[in-house]
């Protein structure tokens, strides 16, 4: 169960990073490219991923 939480948190962190990069315009090919709101959504999503990683590393089961 701990591994599943860890992998899920990494996926959320990765998606947040991708959305942030698209919001900055560094990743092209999407309707999100260059839209500043996706930078903020991505940063919040990355924060959720980091919290998930800390939760997964502290869980015993």
PDB file of N, CA and C in Angstrom:
ATOM      1  N   UNK A   1       0.823  -1.190   0.000  1.00  0.00           N
ATOM      2  CA  UNK A   1       0.000   0.000   0.000  1.00  0.00           C
ATOM      3  C   UNK A   1       0.869   1.256   0.000  1.00  0.00           C
ATOM      4  N   UNK A   2       1.984   1.222   0.715  1.00  0.00           N
ATOM      5  CA  UNK A   2       2.884   2.367   0.777  1.00  0.00           C
ATOM      6  C   UNK A   2       3.469   2.673  -0.597  1.00  0.00           C
ATOM      7  N   UNK A   3       3.802   1.650  -1.344  1.00  0.00           N
ATOM      8  CA  UNK A   3       4.350   1.833  -2.684  1.00  0.00           C
ATOM      9  C   UNK A   3       3.326   2.482  -3.606  1.00  0.00           C
ATOM     10  N   UNK A   4       2.078   2.078  -3.491  1.00  0.00           N
ATOM     11  CA  UNK A   4       1.021   2.659  -4.323  1.00  0.00           C
ATOM     12  C   UNK A   4       0.866   4.149  -4.013  1.00  0.00           C
ATOM     13  N   UNK A   5       0.886   4.496  -2.739  1.00  0.00           N
ATOM     14  CA  UNK A   5       0.787   5.905  -2.347  1.00  0.00           C
ATOM     15  C   UNK A   5       1.964   6.703  -2.884  1.00  0.00           C
ATOM     16  N   UNK A   6       3.149   6.125  -2.789  1.00  0.00           N
ATOM     17  CA  UNK A   6       4.353   6.798  -3.257  1.00  0.00           C
ATOM     18  C   UNK A   6       4.298   7.034  -4.768  1.00  0.00           C
ATOM     19  N   UNK A   7       3.916   6.012  -5.516  1.00  0.00           N
ATOM     20  CA  UNK A   7       3.832   6.133  -6.979  1.00  0.00           C
ATOM     21  C   UNK A   7       2.750   7.137  -7.366  1.00  0.00           C
ATOM     22  N   UNK A   8       1.613   7.095  -6.704  1.00  0.00           N
ATOM     23  CA  UNK A   8       0.534   8.031  -6.992  1.00  0.00           C
ATOM     24  C   UNK A   8       0.975   9.473  -6.723  1.00  0.00           C
ATOM     25  N   UNK A   9       1.678   9.682  -5.625  1.00  0.00           N
ATOM     26  CA  UNK A   9       2.170  11.023  -5.307  1.00  0.00           C
ATOM     27  C   UNK A   9       3.191  11.488  -6.342  1.00  0.00           C
ATOM     28  N   UNK A  10       4.029  10.592  -6.830  1.00  0.00           N
ATOM     29  CA  UNK A  10       4.989  10.951  -7.882  1.00  0.00           C
ATOM     30  C   UNK A  10       4.280  11.315  -9.181  1.00  0.00           C
ATOM     31  N   UNK A  11       3.228  10.596  -9.509  1.00  0.00           N
ATOM     32  CA  UNK A  11       2.463  10.901 -10.715  1.00  0.00           C
ATOM     33  C   UNK A  11       1.814  12.286 -10.593  1.00  0.00           C
ATOM     34  N   UNK A  12       1.238  12.581  -9.447  1.00  0.00           N
ATOM     35  CA  UNK A  12       0.620  13.892  -9.231  1.00  0.00           C
ATOM     36  C   UNK A  12       1.680  14.989  -9.318  1.00  0.00           C
ATOM     37  N   UNK A  13       2.837  14.754  -8.752  1.00  0.00           N
ATOM     38  CA  UNK A  13       3.926  15.720  -8.817  1.00  0.00           C
ATOM     39  C   UNK A  13       4.377  15.945 -10.260  1.00  0.00           C
ATOM     40  N   UNK A  14       4.492  14.873 -11.022  1.00  0.00           N
ATOM     41  CA  UNK A  14       4.890  14.980 -12.419  1.00  0.00           C
ATOM     42  C   UNK A  14       3.865  15.719 -13.269  1.00  0.00           C
ATOM     43  N   UNK A  15       2.598  15.447 -13.043  1.00  0.00           N
ATOM     44  CA  UNK A  15       1.545  16.147 -13.779  1.00  0.00           C
ATOM     45  C   UNK A  15       1.569  17.638 -13.438  1.00  0.00           C
ATOM     46  N   UNK A  16       1.776  17.946 -12.182  1.00  0.00           N
ATOM     47  CA  UNK A  16       1.873  19.349 -11.785  1.00  0.00           C
ATOM     48  C   UNK A  16       3.051  20.051 -12.437  1.00  0.00           C
ATOM     49  N   UNK A  17       4.172  19.352 -12.528  1.00  0.00           N
ATOM     50  CA  UNK A  17       5.346  19.938 -13.193  1.00  0.00           C
ATOM     51  C   UNK A  17       5.060  20.179 -14.671  1.00  0.00           C
ATOM     52  N   UNK A  18       4.422  19.232 -15.315  1.00  0.00           N
ATOM     53  CA  UNK A  18       4.080  19.380 -16.732  1.00  0.00           C
ATOM     54  C   UNK A  18       3.136  20.562 -16.935  1.00  0.00           C
ATOM     55  N   UNK A  19       2.112  20.675 -16.116  1.00  0.00           N
ATOM     56  CA  UNK A  19       1.171  21.786 -16.241  1.00  0.00           C
ATOM     57  C   UNK A  19       1.869  23.121 -16.007  1.00  0.00           C
ATOM     58  N   UNK A  20       2.802  23.166 -15.054  1.00  0.00           N
ATOM     59  CA  UNK A  20       3.535  24.404 -14.797  1.00  0.00           C
ATOM     60  C   UNK A  20       4.381  24.791 -15.999  1.00  0.00           C
ATOM     61  N   UNK A  21       5.064  23.825 -16.567  1.00  0.00           N
ATOM     62  CA  UNK A  21       5.891  24.105 -17.739  1.00  0.00           C
ATOM     63  C   UNK A  21       5.054  24.533 -18.930  1.00  0.00           C
ATOM     64  N   UNK A  22       3.875  23.951 -19.083  1.00  0.00           N
ATOM     65  CA  UNK A  22       2.980  24.379 -20.154  1.00  0.00           C
ATOM     66  C   UNK A  22       2.473  25.795 -19.897  1.00  0.00           C
ATOM     67  N   UNK A  23       2.193  26.110 -18.673  1.00  0.00           N
ATOM     68  CA  UNK A  23       1.747  27.455 -18.333  1.00  0.00           C
ATOM     69  C   UNK A  23       2.807  28.502 -18.608  1.00  0.00           C
ATOM     70  N   UNK A  24       4.062  28.121 -18.438  1.00  0.00           N
ATOM     71  CA  UNK A  24       5.164  29.029 -18.747  1.00  0.00           C
ATOM     72  C   UNK A  24       5.454  29.114 -20.238  1.00  0.00           C
ATOM     73  N   UNK A  25       4.892  28.186 -21.002  1.00  0.00           N
ATOM     74  CA  UNK A  25       5.121  28.177 -22.442  1.00  0.00           C
ATOM     75  C   UNK A  25       6.345  27.385 -22.859  1.00  0.00           C
ATOM     76  N   UNK A  26       6.915  26.607 -21.947  1.00  0.00           N
ATOM     77  CA  UNK A  26       8.111  25.826 -22.256  1.00  0.00           C
ATOM     78  C   UNK A  26       7.796  24.490 -22.918  1.00  0.00           C
ATOM     79  N   UNK A  27       6.597  23.991 -22.700  1.00  0.00           N
ATOM     80  CA  UNK A  27       6.136  22.760 -23.359  1.00  0.00           C
ATOM     81  C   UNK A  27       5.021  23.169 -24.307  1.00  0.00           C
ATOM     82  N   UNK A  28       5.209  22.877 -25.563  1.00  0.00           N
ATOM     83  CA  UNK A  28       4.258  23.328 -26.593  1.00  0.00           C
ATOM     84  C   UNK A  28       3.316  22.196 -26.992  1.00  0.00           C
ATOM     85  N   UNK A  29       2.277  22.561 -27.748  1.00  0.00           N
ATOM     86  CA  UNK A  29       1.394  21.562 -28.327  1.00  0.00           C
ATOM     87  C   UNK A  29       0.106  21.318 -27.578  1.00  0.00           C
ATOM     88  N   UNK A  30      -0.309  22.266 -26.747  1.00  0.00           N
ATOM     89  CA  UNK A  30      -1.523  22.083 -25.969  1.00  0.00           C
ATOM     90  C   UNK A  30      -2.262  23.411 -25.863  1.00  0.00           C
ATOM     91  N   UNK A  31      -3.534  23.346 -25.556  1.00  0.00           N
ATOM     92  CA  UNK A  31      -4.288  24.574 -25.324  1.00  0.00           C
ATOM     93  C   UNK A  31      -3.820  25.276 -24.060  1.00  0.00           C
ATOM     94  N   UNK A  32      -3.067  24.577 -23.208  1.00  0.00           N
ATOM     95  CA  UNK A  32      -2.578  25.156 -21.959  1.00  0.00           C
ATOM     96  C   UNK A  32      -1.299  25.962 -22.140  1.00  0.00           C
ATOM     97  N   UNK A  33      -0.659  25.828 -23.299  1.00  0.00           N
ATOM     98  CA  UNK A  33       0.624  26.477 -23.544  1.00  0.00           C
ATOM     99  C   UNK A  33       0.482  27.992 -23.469  1.00  0.00           C
ATOM    100  N   UNK A  34       1.292  28.587 -22.619  1.00  0.00           N
ATOM    101  CA  UNK A  34       1.307  30.037 -22.484  1.00  0.00           C
ATOM    102  C   UNK A  34       0.185  30.615 -21.647  1.00  0.00           C
ATOM    103  N   UNK A  35      -0.654  29.790 -21.075  1.00  0.00           N
ATOM    104  CA  UNK A  35      -1.758  30.260 -20.230  1.00  0.00           C
ATOM    105  C   UNK A  35      -1.283  30.289 -18.775  1.00  0.00           C
ATOM    106  N   UNK A  36      -1.181  31.479 -18.222  1.00  0.00           N
ATOM    107  CA  UNK A  36      -0.620  31.653 -16.888  1.00  0.00           C
ATOM    108  C   UNK A  36      -1.399  30.900 -15.815  1.00  0.00           C
ATOM    109  N   UNK A  37      -2.694  30.734 -16.003  1.00  0.00           N
ATOM    110  CA  UNK A  37      -3.490  30.036 -14.987  1.00  0.00           C
ATOM    111  C   UNK A  37      -3.001  28.604 -14.794  1.00  0.00           C
ATOM    112  N   UNK A  38      -2.452  27.973 -15.843  1.00  0.00           N
ATOM    113  CA  UNK A  38      -1.967  26.605 -15.723  1.00  0.00           C
ATOM    114  C   UNK A  38      -0.662  26.533 -14.946  1.00  0.00           C
ATOM    115  N   UNK A  39       0.079  27.641 -14.924  1.00  0.00           N
ATOM    116  CA  UNK A  39       1.259  27.698 -14.058  1.00  0.00           C
ATOM    117  C   UNK A  39       0.822  27.559 -12.606  1.00  0.00           C
ATOM    118  N   UNK A  40      -0.200  28.301 -12.222  1.00  0.00           N
ATOM    119  CA  UNK A  40      -0.678  28.274 -10.841  1.00  0.00           C
ATOM    120  C   UNK A  40      -1.344  26.944 -10.488  1.00  0.00           C
ATOM    121  N   UNK A  41      -2.131  26.425 -11.403  1.00  0.00           N
ATOM    122  CA  UNK A  41      -2.745  25.113 -11.177  1.00  0.00           C
ATOM    123  C   UNK A  41      -1.667  24.055 -11.020  1.00  0.00           C
ATOM    124  N   UNK A  42      -0.631  24.136 -11.850  1.00  0.00           N
ATOM    125  CA  UNK A  42       0.469  23.179 -11.770  1.00  0.00           C
ATOM    126  C   UNK A  42       1.240  23.285 -10.466  1.00  0.00           C
ATOM    127  N   UNK A  43       1.471  24.502 -10.007  1.00  0.00           N
ATOM    128  CA  UNK A  43       2.186  24.681  -8.740  1.00  0.00           C
ATOM    129  C   UNK A  43       1.397  24.113  -7.561  1.00  0.00           C
ATOM    130  N   UNK A  44       0.088  24.336  -7.566  1.00  0.00           N
ATOM    131  CA  UNK A  44      -0.753  23.780  -6.497  1.00  0.00           C
ATOM    132  C   UNK A  44      -0.759  22.257  -6.570  1.00  0.00           C
ATOM    133  N   UNK A  45      -0.823  21.724  -7.797  1.00  0.00           N
ATOM    134  CA  UNK A  45      -0.808  20.270  -7.967  1.00  0.00           C
ATOM    135  C   UNK A  45       0.524  19.685  -7.507  1.00  0.00           C
ATOM    136  N   UNK A  46       1.611  20.388  -7.795  1.00  0.00           N
ATOM    137  CA  UNK A  46       2.918  19.926  -7.323  1.00  0.00           C
ATOM    138  C   UNK A  46       2.980  19.938  -5.794  1.00  0.00           C
ATOM    139  N   UNK A  47       2.388  20.943  -5.183  1.00  0.00           N
ATOM    140  CA  UNK A  47       2.357  21.006  -3.720  1.00  0.00           C
ATOM    141  C   UNK A  47       1.587  19.822  -3.149  1.00  0.00           C
ATOM    142  N   UNK A  48       0.477  19.470  -3.783  1.00  0.00           N
ATOM    143  CA  UNK A  48      -0.294  18.294  -3.353  1.00  0.00           C
ATOM    144  C   UNK A  48       0.557  17.033  -3.502  1.00  0.00           C
ATOM    145  N   UNK A  49       1.332  16.939  -4.577  1.00  0.00           N
ATOM    146  CA  UNK A  49       2.214  15.788  -4.775  1.00  0.00           C
ATOM    147  C   UNK A  49       3.294  15.693  -3.713  1.00  0.00           C
ATOM    148  N   UNK A  50       3.864  16.829  -3.336  1.00  0.00           N
ATOM    149  CA  UNK A  50       4.898  16.832  -2.291  1.00  0.00           C
ATOM    150  C   UNK A  50       4.302  16.423  -0.949  1.00  0.00           C
ATOM    151  N   UNK A  51       3.109  16.927  -0.644  1.00  0.00           N
ATOM    152  CA  UNK A  51       2.437  16.520   0.598  1.00  0.00           C
ATOM    153  C   UNK A  51       2.139  15.025   0.558  1.00  0.00           C
ATOM    154  N   UNK A  52       1.723  14.531  -0.591  1.00  0.00           N
ATOM    155  CA  UNK A  52       1.474  13.098  -0.742  1.00  0.00           C
ATOM    156  C   UNK A  52       2.725  12.268  -0.556  1.00  0.00           C
ATOM    157  N   UNK A  53       3.848  12.767  -1.046  1.00  0.00           N
ATOM    158  CA  UNK A  53       5.117  12.043  -0.852  1.00  0.00           C
ATOM    159  C   UNK A  53       5.497  11.977   0.622  1.00  0.00           C
ATOM    160  N   UNK A  54       5.320  13.085   1.320  1.00  0.00           N
ATOM    161  CA  UNK A  54       5.654  13.063   2.745  1.00  0.00           C
ATOM    162  C   UNK A  54       4.714  12.144   3.512  1.00  0.00           C
ATOM    163  N   UNK A  55       3.438  12.130   3.118  1.00  0.00           N
ATOM    164  CA  UNK A  55       2.463  11.239   3.759  1.00  0.00           C
ATOM    165  C   UNK A  55       2.808   9.777   3.478  1.00  0.00           C
ATOM    166  N   UNK A  56       3.192   9.493   2.242  1.00  0.00           N
ATOM    167  CA  UNK A  56       3.527   8.103   1.873  1.00  0.00           C
ATOM    168  C   UNK A  56       4.784   7.627   2.586  1.00  0.00           C
ATOM    169  N   UNK A  57       5.741   8.533   2.795  1.00  0.00           N
ATOM    170  CA  UNK A  57       6.975   8.113   3.448  1.00  0.00           C
ATOM    171  C   UNK A  57       6.788   7.923   4.955  1.00  0.00           C
ATOM    172  N   UNK A  58       5.783   8.555   5.536  1.00  0.00           N
ATOM    173  CA  UNK A  58       5.540   8.434   6.979  1.00  0.00           C
ATOM    174  C   UNK A  58       4.589   7.292   7.340  1.00  0.00           C
ATOM    175  N   UNK A  59       3.839   6.815   6.377  1.00  0.00           N
ATOM    176  CA  UNK A  59       2.884   5.747   6.691  1.00  0.00           C
ATOM    177  C   UNK A  59       3.614   4.432   6.963  1.00  0.00           C
ATOM    178  N   UNK A  60       3.091   3.646   7.842  1.00  0.00           N
ATOM    179  CA  UNK A  60       3.729   2.391   8.236  1.00  0.00           C
ATOM    180  C   UNK A  60       3.251   1.221   7.398  1.00  0.00           C
ATOM    181  N   UNK A  61       2.057   1.330   6.849  1.00  0.00           N
ATOM    182  CA  UNK A  61       1.499   0.195   6.116  1.00  0.00           C
ATOM    183  C   UNK A  61       1.568   0.465   4.638  1.00  0.00           C
TER     184      UNK A  61
END
